């Protein structure tokens, strides 16, 4: 394998975290050789490496995969954190901001606006599993296949700009349940779909559903129960063929 410069698989995102909580900044990279990852707070000379022997008083740690975790977040932790990945083939860096609040204001978890759809495709075709999410703070998108983290393990798979997953030259072994996870300090949301890969018969097999088979829109939701930390809603299903 020829050397490949470092690339980000998952970049760190800005976070808003309440004092006393935990902040985690992902920083997953790939390259050949595998990059060495380390972190630094902007303005500080201290470098944080994976598997560094932790001082008993230290609240900062870096995982083997490159994630920075700050426990018992303090106001003084606010600022910019820089993840750097380095190999003989080059170096890259990414920066994310930590904002510390007194008490976490009630922010809803991220919303997945468009998630992946069930698909049946032929071997060697291109699969695109969509995932677009929004929220405050902006969520980080990651993907699981059958519950196991995917990215960075297979060069055929890549994360698109908005968070969709692209798989080139799909194989029978790529069949499975794919889950898009949108996560931020305010929570996480997931959306799953099944990808079925079949032997190619010269024609790409794509299962398209006739719009007339799909149910119509549901009725307006009614609030049925409200507690201190939950709201229950109910609604009537739409009529079949109502789209």
PDB file of C-alpha atoms in Angstrom:
ATOM      1  CA  UNK A   1       0.000   0.000   0.000  1.00  0.00           C
ATOM      2  CA  UNK A   2       1.369   3.396  -0.903  1.00  0.00           C
ATOM      3  CA  UNK A   3       1.301   6.123   1.783  1.00  0.00           C
ATOM      4  CA  UNK A   4      -1.998   8.027   2.018  1.00  0.00           C
ATOM      5  CA  UNK A   5      -2.127  11.400   3.790  1.00  0.00           C
ATOM      6  CA  UNK A   6      -4.315  11.690   6.889  1.00  0.00           C
ATOM      7  CA  UNK A   7      -8.047  12.363   6.399  1.00  0.00           C
ATOM      8  CA  UNK A   8     -10.854  13.056   8.855  1.00  0.00           C
ATOM      9  CA  UNK A   9     -13.558  10.391   9.089  1.00  0.00           C
ATOM     10  CA  UNK A  10     -15.384  12.255  11.890  1.00  0.00           C
ATOM     11  CA  UNK A  11     -14.504  15.869  12.662  1.00  0.00           C
ATOM     12  CA  UNK A  12     -14.994  17.453  16.089  1.00  0.00           C
ATOM     13  CA  UNK A  13     -18.045  19.720  16.358  1.00  0.00           C
ATOM     14  CA  UNK A  14     -18.737  22.735  18.581  1.00  0.00           C
ATOM     15  CA  UNK A  15     -20.363  21.811  21.896  1.00  0.00           C
ATOM     16  CA  UNK A  16     -22.426  23.600  24.519  1.00  0.00           C
ATOM     17  CA  UNK A  17     -22.133  21.754  27.833  1.00  0.00           C
ATOM     18  CA  UNK A  18     -23.424  22.523  31.317  1.00  0.00           C
ATOM     19  CA  UNK A  19     -20.931  22.982  34.136  1.00  0.00           C
ATOM     20  CA  UNK A  20     -20.239  19.658  35.876  1.00  0.00           C
ATOM     21  CA  UNK A  21     -21.249  17.547  32.844  1.00  0.00           C
ATOM     22  CA  UNK A  22     -19.057  15.586  30.400  1.00  0.00           C
ATOM     23  CA  UNK A  23     -17.936  16.945  26.998  1.00  0.00           C
ATOM     24  CA  UNK A  24     -16.776  14.547  24.260  1.00  0.00           C
ATOM     25  CA  UNK A  25     -15.215  15.727  21.015  1.00  0.00           C
ATOM     26  CA  UNK A  26     -14.901  12.956  18.389  1.00  0.00           C
ATOM     27  CA  UNK A  27     -11.884  13.040  16.084  1.00  0.00           C
ATOM     28  CA  UNK A  28     -11.652   9.927  13.918  1.00  0.00           C
ATOM     29  CA  UNK A  29      -9.003   9.813  11.208  1.00  0.00           C
ATOM     30  CA  UNK A  30      -7.643   7.467   8.551  1.00  0.00           C
ATOM     31  CA  UNK A  31      -4.526   7.263   6.397  1.00  0.00           C
ATOM     32  CA  UNK A  32      -1.586   5.034   5.603  1.00  0.00           C
ATOM     33  CA  UNK A  33       0.118   4.701   7.997  1.00  0.00           C
ATOM     34  CA  UNK A  34      -2.675   5.262  10.558  1.00  0.00           C
ATOM     35  CA  UNK A  35      -2.231   8.843  11.834  1.00  0.00           C
ATOM     36  CA  UNK A  36      -1.067   9.691  15.342  1.00  0.00           C
ATOM     37  CA  UNK A  37      -3.756  11.903  16.903  1.00  0.00           C
ATOM     38  CA  UNK A  38      -3.281  14.424  19.673  1.00  0.00           C
ATOM     39  CA  UNK A  39      -5.254  17.337  21.142  1.00  0.00           C
ATOM     40  CA  UNK A  40      -4.371  20.780  22.395  1.00  0.00           C
ATOM     41  CA  UNK A  41      -6.400  23.598  23.897  1.00  0.00           C
ATOM     42  CA  UNK A  42      -5.802  26.816  21.952  1.00  0.00           C
ATOM     43  CA  UNK A  43      -3.390  28.973  23.951  1.00  0.00           C
ATOM     44  CA  UNK A  44      -2.078  26.038  26.012  1.00  0.00           C
ATOM     45  CA  UNK A  45       1.276  24.279  25.565  1.00  0.00           C
ATOM     46  CA  UNK A  46      -0.062  20.984  26.953  1.00  0.00           C
ATOM     47  CA  UNK A  47      -0.513  18.192  24.408  1.00  0.00           C
ATOM     48  CA  UNK A  48      -2.994  15.404  25.109  1.00  0.00           C
ATOM     49  CA  UNK A  49      -2.285  11.963  23.608  1.00  0.00           C
ATOM     50  CA  UNK A  50      -4.228   8.672  23.590  1.00  0.00           C
ATOM     51  CA  UNK A  51      -3.266   6.257  26.379  1.00  0.00           C
ATOM     52  CA  UNK A  52      -1.464   9.010  28.287  1.00  0.00           C
ATOM     53  CA  UNK A  53      -1.047   8.004  31.952  1.00  0.00           C
ATOM     54  CA  UNK A  54      -3.753  10.088  33.644  1.00  0.00           C
ATOM     55  CA  UNK A  55      -2.883  12.294  36.582  1.00  0.00           C
ATOM     56  CA  UNK A  56      -5.313  11.601  39.445  1.00  0.00           C
ATOM     57  CA  UNK A  57      -6.562  15.193  39.202  1.00  0.00           C
ATOM     58  CA  UNK A  58      -6.830  15.249  35.385  1.00  0.00           C
ATOM     59  CA  UNK A  59     -10.290  15.619  33.872  1.00  0.00           C
ATOM     60  CA  UNK A  60      -8.976  15.297  30.287  1.00  0.00           C
ATOM     61  CA  UNK A  61      -8.461  12.029  28.407  1.00  0.00           C
ATOM     62  CA  UNK A  62      -8.039  10.950  24.765  1.00  0.00           C
ATOM     63  CA  UNK A  63      -9.366   7.554  23.644  1.00  0.00           C
ATOM     64  CA  UNK A  64      -7.536   5.123  21.368  1.00  0.00           C
ATOM     65  CA  UNK A  65      -9.770   6.259  18.457  1.00  0.00           C
ATOM     66  CA  UNK A  66      -8.908   9.942  19.105  1.00  0.00           C
ATOM     67  CA  UNK A  67     -11.961  11.218  21.039  1.00  0.00           C
ATOM     68  CA  UNK A  68     -11.256  13.909  23.632  1.00  0.00           C
ATOM     69  CA  UNK A  69     -13.323  13.611  26.836  1.00  0.00           C
ATOM     70  CA  UNK A  70     -13.479  16.334  29.475  1.00  0.00           C
ATOM     71  CA  UNK A  71     -15.205  15.246  32.676  1.00  0.00           C
ATOM     72  CA  UNK A  72     -16.731  17.540  35.307  1.00  0.00           C
ATOM     73  CA  UNK A  73     -16.572  20.480  32.876  1.00  0.00           C
ATOM     74  CA  UNK A  74     -15.585  23.819  34.449  1.00  0.00           C
ATOM     75  CA  UNK A  75     -16.080  27.380  33.201  1.00  0.00           C
ATOM     76  CA  UNK A  76     -12.312  27.667  32.666  1.00  0.00           C
ATOM     77  CA  UNK A  77     -12.508  24.797  30.128  1.00  0.00           C
ATOM     78  CA  UNK A  78     -14.372  27.030  27.651  1.00  0.00           C
ATOM     79  CA  UNK A  79     -12.418  27.775  24.475  1.00  0.00           C
ATOM     80  CA  UNK A  80     -11.204  26.137  21.283  1.00  0.00           C
ATOM     81  CA  UNK A  81      -9.789  22.620  21.158  1.00  0.00           C
ATOM     82  CA  UNK A  82      -7.591  21.492  18.257  1.00  0.00           C
ATOM     83  CA  UNK A  83      -7.341  17.888  17.062  1.00  0.00           C
ATOM     84  CA  UNK A  84      -4.204  17.193  15.022  1.00  0.00           C
ATOM     85  CA  UNK A  85      -3.431  14.056  13.010  1.00  0.00           C
ATOM     86  CA  UNK A  86       0.129  13.435  11.875  1.00  0.00           C
ATOM     87  CA  UNK A  87       1.975  10.889   9.697  1.00  0.00           C
ATOM     88  CA  UNK A  88       5.032  10.835   7.453  1.00  0.00           C
ATOM     89  CA  UNK A  89       2.566  11.505   4.597  1.00  0.00           C
ATOM     90  CA  UNK A  90       1.287  14.796   6.040  1.00  0.00           C
ATOM     91  CA  UNK A  91      -0.711  16.435   8.806  1.00  0.00           C
ATOM     92  CA  UNK A  92      -4.209  17.902   9.266  1.00  0.00           C
ATOM     93  CA  UNK A  93      -5.991  19.729  12.054  1.00  0.00           C
ATOM     94  CA  UNK A  94      -9.560  20.577  13.036  1.00  0.00           C
ATOM     95  CA  UNK A  95     -10.851  22.975  15.661  1.00  0.00           C
ATOM     96  CA  UNK A  96     -14.025  22.912  17.771  1.00  0.00           C
ATOM     97  CA  UNK A  97     -15.374  25.283  20.412  1.00  0.00           C
ATOM     98  CA  UNK A  98     -16.491  24.335  23.919  1.00  0.00           C
ATOM     99  CA  UNK A  99     -19.044  26.696  25.419  1.00  0.00           C
ATOM    100  CA  UNK A 100     -19.853  26.167  29.100  1.00  0.00           C
ATOM    101  CA  UNK A 101     -23.254  27.150  30.527  1.00  0.00           C
ATOM    102  CA  UNK A 102     -24.387  27.344  34.153  1.00  0.00           C
ATOM    103  CA  UNK A 103     -27.311  24.990  33.638  1.00  0.00           C
ATOM    104  CA  UNK A 104     -28.104  23.314  30.357  1.00  0.00           C
ATOM    105  CA  UNK A 105     -31.084  25.128  28.913  1.00  0.00           C
ATOM    106  CA  UNK A 106     -33.819  22.825  27.706  1.00  0.00           C
ATOM    107  CA  UNK A 107     -32.611  21.967  24.239  1.00  0.00           C
ATOM    108  CA  UNK A 108     -34.342  19.193  22.319  1.00  0.00           C
ATOM    109  CA  UNK A 109     -32.201  16.353  20.898  1.00  0.00           C
ATOM    110  CA  UNK A 110     -31.176  16.542  17.219  1.00  0.00           C
ATOM    111  CA  UNK A 111     -33.836  16.040  14.548  1.00  0.00           C
ATOM    112  CA  UNK A 112     -33.127  13.759  11.568  1.00  0.00           C
ATOM    113  CA  UNK A 113     -34.888  15.574   8.727  1.00  0.00           C
ATOM    114  CA  UNK A 114     -34.163  12.918   6.126  1.00  0.00           C
ATOM    115  CA  UNK A 115     -33.136   9.382   7.002  1.00  0.00           C
ATOM    116  CA  UNK A 116     -32.084   6.314   5.008  1.00  0.00           C
ATOM    117  CA  UNK A 117     -34.713   4.269   3.119  1.00  0.00           C
ATOM    118  CA  UNK A 118     -34.880   0.468   2.694  1.00  0.00           C
ATOM    119  CA  UNK A 119     -33.155  -0.496  -0.561  1.00  0.00           C
ATOM    120  CA  UNK A 120     -32.520  -3.584  -2.677  1.00  0.00           C
ATOM    121  CA  UNK A 121     -29.525  -3.215  -5.007  1.00  0.00           C
ATOM    122  CA  UNK A 122     -27.409  -5.390  -7.273  1.00  0.00           C
ATOM    123  CA  UNK A 123     -23.788  -6.326  -6.520  1.00  0.00           C
ATOM    124  CA  UNK A 124     -21.182  -3.726  -7.613  1.00  0.00           C
ATOM    125  CA  UNK A 125     -23.697  -0.857  -7.717  1.00  0.00           C
ATOM    126  CA  UNK A 126     -23.473   2.360  -5.678  1.00  0.00           C
ATOM    127  CA  UNK A 127     -25.519   2.677  -2.486  1.00  0.00           C
ATOM    128  CA  UNK A 128     -26.445   6.076  -1.040  1.00  0.00           C
ATOM    129  CA  UNK A 129     -28.022   6.045   2.415  1.00  0.00           C
ATOM    130  CA  UNK A 130     -29.287   9.528   3.171  1.00  0.00           C
ATOM    131  CA  UNK A 131     -29.073  11.250   6.531  1.00  0.00           C
ATOM    132  CA  UNK A 132     -29.592  14.947   7.128  1.00  0.00           C
ATOM    133  CA  UNK A 133     -29.976  16.229  10.676  1.00  0.00           C
ATOM    134  CA  UNK A 134     -30.338  19.556  12.435  1.00  0.00           C
ATOM    135  CA  UNK A 135     -30.191  20.782  16.002  1.00  0.00           C
ATOM    136  CA  UNK A 136     -28.532  23.194  18.414  1.00  0.00           C
ATOM    137  CA  UNK A 137     -25.664  22.552  18.836  1.00  0.00           C
ATOM    138  CA  UNK A 138     -25.142  21.102  15.324  1.00  0.00           C
ATOM    139  CA  UNK A 139     -25.148  17.296  15.669  1.00  0.00           C
ATOM    140  CA  UNK A 140     -22.341  14.951  14.615  1.00  0.00           C
ATOM    141  CA  UNK A 141     -23.416  12.187  12.212  1.00  0.00           C
ATOM    142  CA  UNK A 142     -22.101   8.640  12.575  1.00  0.00           C
ATOM    143  CA  UNK A 143     -23.174   5.319  11.025  1.00  0.00           C
ATOM    144  CA  UNK A 144     -23.616   1.806  12.374  1.00  0.00           C
ATOM    145  CA  UNK A 145     -24.123  -1.452  10.475  1.00  0.00           C
ATOM    146  CA  UNK A 146     -25.971  -4.077  12.508  1.00  0.00           C
ATOM    147  CA  UNK A 147     -25.116  -2.006  15.611  1.00  0.00           C
ATOM    148  CA  UNK A 148     -21.350  -1.746  14.952  1.00  0.00           C
ATOM    149  CA  UNK A 149     -19.529   1.505  14.043  1.00  0.00           C
ATOM    150  CA  UNK A 150     -18.711   1.623  10.345  1.00  0.00           C
ATOM    151  CA  UNK A 151     -16.613   4.502   9.147  1.00  0.00           C
ATOM    152  CA  UNK A 152     -12.872   4.369   8.711  1.00  0.00           C
ATOM    153  CA  UNK A 153     -12.912   0.564   8.395  1.00  0.00           C
ATOM    154  CA  UNK A 154     -13.626   0.235   4.673  1.00  0.00           C
ATOM    155  CA  UNK A 155     -12.342   2.550   1.924  1.00  0.00           C
ATOM    156  CA  UNK A 156     -15.500   1.865  -0.134  1.00  0.00           C
ATOM    157  CA  UNK A 157     -17.551   3.730   2.448  1.00  0.00           C
ATOM    158  CA  UNK A 158     -17.485   7.498   2.772  1.00  0.00           C
ATOM    159  CA  UNK A 159     -19.426  10.124   4.695  1.00  0.00           C
ATOM    160  CA  UNK A 160     -20.849  12.809   2.385  1.00  0.00           C
ATOM    161  CA  UNK A 161     -20.883  16.511   3.310  1.00  0.00           C
ATOM    162  CA  UNK A 162     -24.334  16.572   4.911  1.00  0.00           C
ATOM    163  CA  UNK A 163     -23.968  13.184   6.632  1.00  0.00           C
ATOM    164  CA  UNK A 164     -25.192  10.674   4.026  1.00  0.00           C
ATOM    165  CA  UNK A 165     -23.291   7.379   3.666  1.00  0.00           C
ATOM    166  CA  UNK A 166     -22.023   6.307   0.245  1.00  0.00           C
ATOM    167  CA  UNK A 167     -20.892   2.725  -0.427  1.00  0.00           C
ATOM    168  CA  UNK A 168     -19.133   1.945  -3.709  1.00  0.00           C
ATOM    169  CA  UNK A 169     -19.015  -1.476  -5.403  1.00  0.00           C
ATOM    170  CA  UNK A 170     -21.411  -3.041  -2.921  1.00  0.00           C
ATOM    171  CA  UNK A 171     -21.030  -6.721  -2.019  1.00  0.00           C
ATOM    172  CA  UNK A 172     -23.449  -9.347  -0.751  1.00  0.00           C
ATOM    173  CA  UNK A 173     -21.788  -8.978   2.662  1.00  0.00           C
ATOM    174  CA  UNK A 174     -22.886  -5.312   2.784  1.00  0.00           C
ATOM    175  CA  UNK A 175     -26.499  -6.430   3.339  1.00  0.00           C
ATOM    176  CA  UNK A 176     -27.745  -5.441   6.780  1.00  0.00           C
ATOM    177  CA  UNK A 177     -29.381  -2.788   8.928  1.00  0.00           C
ATOM    178  CA  UNK A 178     -27.728   0.628   8.636  1.00  0.00           C
ATOM    179  CA  UNK A 179     -28.346   3.211  11.352  1.00  0.00           C
ATOM    180  CA  UNK A 180     -27.639   6.921  11.112  1.00  0.00           C
ATOM    181  CA  UNK A 181     -26.973   8.457  14.554  1.00  0.00           C
ATOM    182  CA  UNK A 182     -27.175  12.230  15.041  1.00  0.00           C
ATOM    183  CA  UNK A 183     -25.595  13.144  18.388  1.00  0.00           C
ATOM    184  CA  UNK A 184     -24.870  16.355  20.275  1.00  0.00           C
ATOM    185  CA  UNK A 185     -24.634  17.494  23.891  1.00  0.00           C
ATOM    186  CA  UNK A 186     -28.440  17.791  23.928  1.00  0.00           C
ATOM    187  CA  UNK A 187     -28.970  14.091  23.110  1.00  0.00           C
ATOM    188  CA  UNK A 188     -28.988  11.678  20.199  1.00  0.00           C
ATOM    189  CA  UNK A 189     -31.463  10.477  17.588  1.00  0.00           C
ATOM    190  CA  UNK A 190     -31.192   7.510  15.225  1.00  0.00           C
ATOM    191  CA  UNK A 191     -32.873   6.252  12.038  1.00  0.00           C
ATOM    192  CA  UNK A 192     -32.389   2.768  10.579  1.00  0.00           C
ATOM    193  CA  UNK A 193     -32.989   1.149   7.191  1.00  0.00           C
ATOM    194  CA  UNK A 194     -32.313  -2.248   5.606  1.00  0.00           C
ATOM    195  CA  UNK A 195     -29.966  -2.617   2.634  1.00  0.00           C
ATOM    196  CA  UNK A 196     -30.361  -5.858   0.706  1.00  0.00           C
ATOM    197  CA  UNK A 197     -27.666  -6.705  -1.854  1.00  0.00           C
ATOM    198  CA  UNK A 198     -28.467  -9.329  -4.504  1.00  0.00           C
ATOM    199  CA  UNK A 199     -26.452 -11.050  -7.191  1.00  0.00           C
ATOM    200  CA  UNK A 200     -26.391  -8.748 -10.189  1.00  0.00           C
ATOM    201  CA  UNK A 201     -28.237  -9.966 -13.263  1.00  0.00           C
ATOM    202  CA  UNK A 202     -26.948  -7.238 -15.545  1.00  0.00           C
ATOM    203  CA  UNK A 203     -29.777  -5.005 -14.385  1.00  0.00           C
ATOM    204  CA  UNK A 204     -29.661  -3.021 -11.158  1.00  0.00           C
ATOM    205  CA  UNK A 205     -32.436  -4.192  -8.881  1.00  0.00           C
ATOM    206  CA  UNK A 206     -34.076  -1.308  -7.094  1.00  0.00           C
ATOM    207  CA  UNK A 207     -37.250  -1.715  -5.144  1.00  0.00           C
ATOM    208  CA  UNK A 208     -39.409   1.315  -5.815  1.00  0.00           C
ATOM    209  CA  UNK A 209     -42.707   1.540  -3.994  1.00  0.00           C
ATOM    210  CA  UNK A 210     -45.717   2.812  -5.884  1.00  0.00           C
ATOM    211  CA  UNK A 211     -46.820   6.067  -4.258  1.00  0.00           C
ATOM    212  CA  UNK A 212     -50.448   4.874  -4.344  1.00  0.00           C
ATOM    213  CA  UNK A 213     -49.541   1.997  -2.004  1.00  0.00           C
ATOM    214  CA  UNK A 214     -48.306   4.373   0.666  1.00  0.00           C
ATOM    215  CA  UNK A 215     -50.607   5.560   3.461  1.00  0.00           C
ATOM    216  CA  UNK A 216     -51.855   9.135   3.519  1.00  0.00           C
ATOM    217  CA  UNK A 217     -50.826  11.655   6.175  1.00  0.00           C
ATOM    218  CA  UNK A 218     -51.891  10.917   9.768  1.00  0.00           C
ATOM    219  CA  UNK A 219     -54.420  13.058  11.594  1.00  0.00           C
ATOM    220  CA  UNK A 220     -53.335  16.074  13.663  1.00  0.00           C
ATOM    221  CA  UNK A 221     -51.625  14.805  16.878  1.00  0.00           C
ATOM    222  CA  UNK A 222     -53.564  15.246  20.150  1.00  0.00           C
ATOM    223  CA  UNK A 223     -51.780  15.746  23.493  1.00  0.00           C
ATOM    224  CA  UNK A 224     -52.979  12.919  25.758  1.00  0.00           C
ATOM    225  CA  UNK A 225     -50.659  13.174  28.772  1.00  0.00           C
ATOM    226  CA  UNK A 226     -48.111  15.679  30.120  1.00  0.00           C
ATOM    227  CA  UNK A 227     -45.639  14.990  32.937  1.00  0.00           C
ATOM    228  CA  UNK A 228     -42.641  16.934  34.221  1.00  0.00           C
ATOM    229  CA  UNK A 229     -40.292  15.463  31.599  1.00  0.00           C
ATOM    230  CA  UNK A 230     -42.484  13.911  28.898  1.00  0.00           C
ATOM    231  CA  UNK A 231     -45.393  14.579  26.576  1.00  0.00           C
ATOM    232  CA  UNK A 232     -47.578  11.797  25.126  1.00  0.00           C
ATOM    233  CA  UNK A 233     -49.235  12.317  21.751  1.00  0.00           C
ATOM    234  CA  UNK A 234     -51.758  10.223  19.839  1.00  0.00           C
ATOM    235  CA  UNK A 235     -53.001  10.355  16.259  1.00  0.00           C
ATOM    236  CA  UNK A 236     -55.021   8.344  13.754  1.00  0.00           C
ATOM    237  CA  UNK A 237     -53.263   6.567  10.840  1.00  0.00           C
ATOM    238  CA  UNK A 238     -53.800   7.909   7.345  1.00  0.00           C
ATOM    239  CA  UNK A 239     -55.859   6.109   4.720  1.00  0.00           C
ATOM    240  CA  UNK A 240     -54.023   3.727   2.380  1.00  0.00           C
ATOM    241  CA  UNK A 241     -53.456   5.214  -1.047  1.00  0.00           C
ATOM    242  CA  UNK A 242     -53.963   8.698   0.293  1.00  0.00           C
ATOM    243  CA  UNK A 243     -50.627  10.187  -0.808  1.00  0.00           C
TER     244      UNK A 243
END
